[in-house]
GROMACS .gro file of N, CA and C in nm:
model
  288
    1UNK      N    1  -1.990   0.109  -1.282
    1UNK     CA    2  -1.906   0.109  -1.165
    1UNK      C    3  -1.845   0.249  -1.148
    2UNK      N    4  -1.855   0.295  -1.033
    2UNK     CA    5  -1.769   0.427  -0.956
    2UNK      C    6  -1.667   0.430  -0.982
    3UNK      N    7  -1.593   0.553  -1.017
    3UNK     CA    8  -1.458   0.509  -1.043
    3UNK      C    9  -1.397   0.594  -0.900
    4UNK      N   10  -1.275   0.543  -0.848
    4UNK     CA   11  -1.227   0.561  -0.730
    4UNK      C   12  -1.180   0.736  -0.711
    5UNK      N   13  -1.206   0.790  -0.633
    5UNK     CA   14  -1.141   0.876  -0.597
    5UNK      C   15  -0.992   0.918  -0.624
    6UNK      N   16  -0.988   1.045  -0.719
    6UNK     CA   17  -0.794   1.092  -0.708
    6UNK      C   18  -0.742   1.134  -0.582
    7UNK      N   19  -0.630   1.193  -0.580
    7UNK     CA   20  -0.569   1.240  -0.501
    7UNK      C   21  -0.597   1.401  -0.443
    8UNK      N   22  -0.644   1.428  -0.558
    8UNK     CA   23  -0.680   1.599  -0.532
    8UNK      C   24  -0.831   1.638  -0.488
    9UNK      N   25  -0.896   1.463  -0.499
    9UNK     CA   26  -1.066   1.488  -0.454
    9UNK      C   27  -1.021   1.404  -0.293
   10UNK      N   28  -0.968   1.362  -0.286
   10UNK     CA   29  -0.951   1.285  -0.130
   10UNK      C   30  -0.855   1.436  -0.035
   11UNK      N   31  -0.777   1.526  -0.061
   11UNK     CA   32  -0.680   1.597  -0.010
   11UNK      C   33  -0.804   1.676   0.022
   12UNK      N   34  -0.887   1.707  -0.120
   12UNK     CA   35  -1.019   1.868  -0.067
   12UNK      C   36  -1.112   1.807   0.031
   13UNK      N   37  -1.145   1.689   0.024
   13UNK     CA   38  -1.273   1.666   0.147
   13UNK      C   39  -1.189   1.648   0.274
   14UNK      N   40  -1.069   1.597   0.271
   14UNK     CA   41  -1.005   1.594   0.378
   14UNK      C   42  -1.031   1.721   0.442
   15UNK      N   43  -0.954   1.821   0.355
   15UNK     CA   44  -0.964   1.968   0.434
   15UNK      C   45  -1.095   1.988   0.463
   16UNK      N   46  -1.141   1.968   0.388
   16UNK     CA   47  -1.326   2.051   0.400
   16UNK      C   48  -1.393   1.977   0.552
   17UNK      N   49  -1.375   1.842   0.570
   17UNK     CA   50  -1.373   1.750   0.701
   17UNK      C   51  -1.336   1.861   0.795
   18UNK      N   52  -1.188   1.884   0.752
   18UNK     CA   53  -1.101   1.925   0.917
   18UNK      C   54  -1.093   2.085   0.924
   19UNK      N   55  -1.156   2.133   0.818
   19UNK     CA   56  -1.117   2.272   0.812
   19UNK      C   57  -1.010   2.368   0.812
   20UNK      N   58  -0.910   2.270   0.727
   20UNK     CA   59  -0.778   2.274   0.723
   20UNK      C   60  -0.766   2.359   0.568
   21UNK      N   61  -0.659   2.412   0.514
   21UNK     CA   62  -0.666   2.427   0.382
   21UNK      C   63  -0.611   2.332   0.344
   22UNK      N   64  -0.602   2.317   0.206
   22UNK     CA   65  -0.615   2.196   0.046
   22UNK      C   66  -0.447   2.163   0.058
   23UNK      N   67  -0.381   2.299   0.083
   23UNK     CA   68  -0.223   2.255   0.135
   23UNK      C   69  -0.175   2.182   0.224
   24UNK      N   70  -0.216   2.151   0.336
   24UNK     CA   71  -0.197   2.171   0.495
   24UNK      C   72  -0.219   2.034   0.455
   25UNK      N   73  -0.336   2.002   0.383
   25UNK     CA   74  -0.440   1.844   0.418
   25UNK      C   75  -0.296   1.737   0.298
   26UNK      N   76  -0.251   1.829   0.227
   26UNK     CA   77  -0.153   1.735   0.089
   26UNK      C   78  -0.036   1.707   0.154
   27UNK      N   79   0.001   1.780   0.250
   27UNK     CA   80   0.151   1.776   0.286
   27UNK      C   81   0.136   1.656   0.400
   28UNK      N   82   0.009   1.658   0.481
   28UNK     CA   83  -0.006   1.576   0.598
   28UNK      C   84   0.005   1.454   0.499
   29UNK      N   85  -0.057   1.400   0.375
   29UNK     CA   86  -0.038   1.273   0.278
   29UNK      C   87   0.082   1.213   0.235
   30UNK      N   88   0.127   1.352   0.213
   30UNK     CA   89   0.273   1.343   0.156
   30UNK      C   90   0.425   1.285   0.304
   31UNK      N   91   0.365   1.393   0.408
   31UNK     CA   92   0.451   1.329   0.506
   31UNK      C   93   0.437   1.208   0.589
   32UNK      N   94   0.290   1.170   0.563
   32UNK     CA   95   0.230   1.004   0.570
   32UNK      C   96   0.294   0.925   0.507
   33UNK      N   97   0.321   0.919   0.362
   33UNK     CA   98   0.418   0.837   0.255
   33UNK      C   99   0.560   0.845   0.312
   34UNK      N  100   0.623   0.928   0.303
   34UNK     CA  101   0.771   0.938   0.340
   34UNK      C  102   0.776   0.891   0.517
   35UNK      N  103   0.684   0.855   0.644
   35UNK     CA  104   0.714   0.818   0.704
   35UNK      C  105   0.722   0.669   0.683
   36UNK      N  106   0.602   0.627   0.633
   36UNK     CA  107   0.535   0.484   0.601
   36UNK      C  108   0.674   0.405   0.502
   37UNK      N  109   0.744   0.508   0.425
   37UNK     CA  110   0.849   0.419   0.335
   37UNK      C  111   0.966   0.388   0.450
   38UNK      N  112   0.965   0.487   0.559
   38UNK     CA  113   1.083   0.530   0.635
   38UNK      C  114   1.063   0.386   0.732
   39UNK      N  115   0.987   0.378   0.812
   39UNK     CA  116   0.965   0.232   0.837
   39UNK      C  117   0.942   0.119   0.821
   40UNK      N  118   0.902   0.097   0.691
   40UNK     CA  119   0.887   0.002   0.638
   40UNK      C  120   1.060  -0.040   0.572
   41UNK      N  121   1.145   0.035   0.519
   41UNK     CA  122   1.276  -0.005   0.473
   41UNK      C  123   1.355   0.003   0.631
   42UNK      N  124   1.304  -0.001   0.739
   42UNK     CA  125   1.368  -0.010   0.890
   42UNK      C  126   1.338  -0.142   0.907
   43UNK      N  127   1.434  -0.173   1.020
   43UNK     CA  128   1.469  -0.262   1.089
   43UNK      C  129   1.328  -0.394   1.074
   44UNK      N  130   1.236  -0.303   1.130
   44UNK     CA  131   1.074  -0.402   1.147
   44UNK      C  132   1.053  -0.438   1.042
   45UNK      N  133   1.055  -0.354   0.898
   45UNK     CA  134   0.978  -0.382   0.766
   45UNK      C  135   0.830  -0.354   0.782
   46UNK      N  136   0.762  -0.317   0.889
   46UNK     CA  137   0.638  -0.272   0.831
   46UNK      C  138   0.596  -0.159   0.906
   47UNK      N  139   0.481  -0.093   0.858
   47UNK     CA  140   0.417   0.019   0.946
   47UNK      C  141   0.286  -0.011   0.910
   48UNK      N  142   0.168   0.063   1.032
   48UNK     CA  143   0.077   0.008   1.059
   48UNK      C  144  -0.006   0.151   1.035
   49UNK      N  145  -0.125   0.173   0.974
   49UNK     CA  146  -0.222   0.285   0.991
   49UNK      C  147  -0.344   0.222   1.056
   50UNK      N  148  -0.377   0.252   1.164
   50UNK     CA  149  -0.485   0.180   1.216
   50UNK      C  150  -0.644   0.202   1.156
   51UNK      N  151  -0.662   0.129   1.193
   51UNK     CA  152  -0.805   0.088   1.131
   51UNK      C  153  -0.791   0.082   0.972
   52UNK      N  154  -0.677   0.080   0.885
   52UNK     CA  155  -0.700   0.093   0.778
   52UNK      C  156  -0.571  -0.054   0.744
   53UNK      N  157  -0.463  -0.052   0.767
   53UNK     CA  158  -0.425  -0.165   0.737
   53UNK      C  159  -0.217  -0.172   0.770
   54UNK      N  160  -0.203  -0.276   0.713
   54UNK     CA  161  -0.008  -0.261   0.741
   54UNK      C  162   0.022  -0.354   0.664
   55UNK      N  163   0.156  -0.206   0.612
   55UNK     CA  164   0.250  -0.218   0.492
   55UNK      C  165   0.334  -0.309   0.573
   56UNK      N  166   0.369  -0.441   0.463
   56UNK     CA  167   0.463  -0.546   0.491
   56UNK      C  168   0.538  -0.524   0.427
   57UNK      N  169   0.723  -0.566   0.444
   57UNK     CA  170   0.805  -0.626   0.365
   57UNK      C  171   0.813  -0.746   0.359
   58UNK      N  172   0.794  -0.792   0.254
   58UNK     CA  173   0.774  -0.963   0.232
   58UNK      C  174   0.853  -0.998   0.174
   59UNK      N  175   0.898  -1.127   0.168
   59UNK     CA  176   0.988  -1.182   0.106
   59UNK      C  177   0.973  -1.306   0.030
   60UNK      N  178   0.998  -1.331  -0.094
   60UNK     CA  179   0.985  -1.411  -0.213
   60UNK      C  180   1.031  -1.513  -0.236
   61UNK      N  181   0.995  -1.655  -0.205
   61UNK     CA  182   1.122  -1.725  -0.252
   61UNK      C  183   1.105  -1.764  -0.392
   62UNK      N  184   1.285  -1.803  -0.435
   62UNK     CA  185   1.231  -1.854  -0.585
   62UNK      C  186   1.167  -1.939  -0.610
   63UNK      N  187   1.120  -1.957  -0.768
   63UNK     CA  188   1.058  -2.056  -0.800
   63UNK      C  189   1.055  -2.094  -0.903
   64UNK      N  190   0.924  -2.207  -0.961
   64UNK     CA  191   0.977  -2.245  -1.126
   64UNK      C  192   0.837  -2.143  -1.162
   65UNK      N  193   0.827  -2.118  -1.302
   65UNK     CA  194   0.773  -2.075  -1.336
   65UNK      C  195   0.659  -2.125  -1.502
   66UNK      N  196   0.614  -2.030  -1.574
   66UNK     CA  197   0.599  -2.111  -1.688
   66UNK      C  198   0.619  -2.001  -1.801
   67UNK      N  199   0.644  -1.934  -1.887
   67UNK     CA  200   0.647  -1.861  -1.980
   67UNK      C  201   0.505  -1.904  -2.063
   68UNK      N  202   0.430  -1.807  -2.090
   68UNK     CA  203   0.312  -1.822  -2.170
   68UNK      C  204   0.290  -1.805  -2.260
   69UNK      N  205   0.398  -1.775  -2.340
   69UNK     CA  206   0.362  -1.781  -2.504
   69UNK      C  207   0.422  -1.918  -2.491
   70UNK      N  208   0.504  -1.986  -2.501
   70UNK     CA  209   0.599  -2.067  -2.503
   70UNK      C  210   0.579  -2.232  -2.425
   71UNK      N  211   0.482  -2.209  -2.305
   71UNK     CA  212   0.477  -2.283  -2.244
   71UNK      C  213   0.634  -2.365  -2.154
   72UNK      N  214   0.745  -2.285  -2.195
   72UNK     CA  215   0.880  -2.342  -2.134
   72UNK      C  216   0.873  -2.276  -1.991
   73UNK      N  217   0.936  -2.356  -1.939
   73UNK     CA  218   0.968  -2.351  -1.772
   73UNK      C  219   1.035  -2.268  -1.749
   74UNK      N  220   1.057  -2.176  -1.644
   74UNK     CA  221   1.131  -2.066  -1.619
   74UNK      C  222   1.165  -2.090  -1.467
   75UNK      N  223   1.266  -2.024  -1.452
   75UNK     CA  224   1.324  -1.998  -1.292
   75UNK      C  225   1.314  -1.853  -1.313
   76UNK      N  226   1.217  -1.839  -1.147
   76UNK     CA  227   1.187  -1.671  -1.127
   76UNK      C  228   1.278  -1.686  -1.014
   77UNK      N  229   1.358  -1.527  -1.014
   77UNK     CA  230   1.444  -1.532  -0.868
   77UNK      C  231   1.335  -1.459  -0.745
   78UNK      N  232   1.436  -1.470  -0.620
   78UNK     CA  233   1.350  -1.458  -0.531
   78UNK      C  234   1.367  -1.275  -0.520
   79UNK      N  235   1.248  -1.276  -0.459
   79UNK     CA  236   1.264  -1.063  -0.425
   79UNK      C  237   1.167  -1.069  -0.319
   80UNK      N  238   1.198  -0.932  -0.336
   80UNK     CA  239   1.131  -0.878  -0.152
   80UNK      C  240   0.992  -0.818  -0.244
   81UNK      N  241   0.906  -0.765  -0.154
   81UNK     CA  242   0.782  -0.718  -0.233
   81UNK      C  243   0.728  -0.629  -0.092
   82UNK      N  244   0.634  -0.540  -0.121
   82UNK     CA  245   0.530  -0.465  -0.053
   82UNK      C  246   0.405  -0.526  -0.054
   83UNK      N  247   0.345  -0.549   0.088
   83UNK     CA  248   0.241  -0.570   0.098
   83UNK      C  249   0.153  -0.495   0.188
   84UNK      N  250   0.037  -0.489   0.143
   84UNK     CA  251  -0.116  -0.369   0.249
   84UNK      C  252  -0.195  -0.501   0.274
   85UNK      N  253  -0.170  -0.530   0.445
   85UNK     CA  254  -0.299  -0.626   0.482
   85UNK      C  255  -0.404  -0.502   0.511
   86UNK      N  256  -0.451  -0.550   0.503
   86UNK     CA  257  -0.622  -0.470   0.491
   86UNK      C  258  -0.606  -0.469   0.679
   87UNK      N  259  -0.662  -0.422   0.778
   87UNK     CA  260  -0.697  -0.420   0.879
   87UNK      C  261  -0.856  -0.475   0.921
   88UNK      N  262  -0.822  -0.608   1.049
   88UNK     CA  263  -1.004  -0.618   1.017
   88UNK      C  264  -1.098  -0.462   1.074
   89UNK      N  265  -1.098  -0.414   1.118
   89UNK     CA  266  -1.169  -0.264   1.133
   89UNK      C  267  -1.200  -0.275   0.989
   90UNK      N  268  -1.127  -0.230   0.865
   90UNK     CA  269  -1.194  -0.197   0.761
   90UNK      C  270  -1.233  -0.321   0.702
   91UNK      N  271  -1.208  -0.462   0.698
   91UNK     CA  272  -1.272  -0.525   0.631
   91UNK      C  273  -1.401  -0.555   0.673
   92UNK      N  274  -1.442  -0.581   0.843
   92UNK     CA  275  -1.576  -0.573   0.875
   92UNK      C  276  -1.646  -0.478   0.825
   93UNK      N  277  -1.588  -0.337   0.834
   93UNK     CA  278  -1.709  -0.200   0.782
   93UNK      C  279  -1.715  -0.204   0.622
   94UNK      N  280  -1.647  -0.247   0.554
   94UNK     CA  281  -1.622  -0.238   0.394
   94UNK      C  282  -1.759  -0.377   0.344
   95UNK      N  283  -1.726  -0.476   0.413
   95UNK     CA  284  -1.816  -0.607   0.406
   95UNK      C  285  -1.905  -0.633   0.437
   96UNK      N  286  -1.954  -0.536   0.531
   96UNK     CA  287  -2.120  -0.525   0.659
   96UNK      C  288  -2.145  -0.437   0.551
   0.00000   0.00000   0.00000
């Protein structure tokens, strides 16, 4: 199995794509993240990259649980969580 692409091989083909330099292409990633957190902790809770997918804030309710060494019952509390729905654009092209 392939192992996935880093960060510093996805930033160089980016540039090499757009003909941008290796800087230009990291900072556009970097100011992608800090918008994507910026709306997602807003009002809506999520942001959307098209064709690729949208970050949810979700929310947890509690529940019982089981401890697995132990097999004893547990109460998990409730929390918020991050979620990436996939977008169908990429799940048709990823699955075709």
């Amino acid at each position: 199995m392939a192992k996935p692409l880093s960060k510093s091989k996805i930033v160089a083909h980016m540039a090499g794509k757009l003909g941008t330099s290796k800087k230009a292409a990291a900072q556009f990633f970097e100011e992608l993240f800090k918008l994507a957190v910026k709306e997602a902790k807003g009002g809506a809770g999520k942001f959307v990259i098209p064709n690729i997918g949208r970050i949810v804030k979700a929310h947890r309710k509690a529940r019982m649980g089981r401890n697995p060494q132990t097999g004893e019952a547990i109460k998990i509390k409730a929390k918020t969580v991050v979620r990436l729905r996939a977008a169908k654009a990429l799940k048709d092209s990823v699955l075709s």
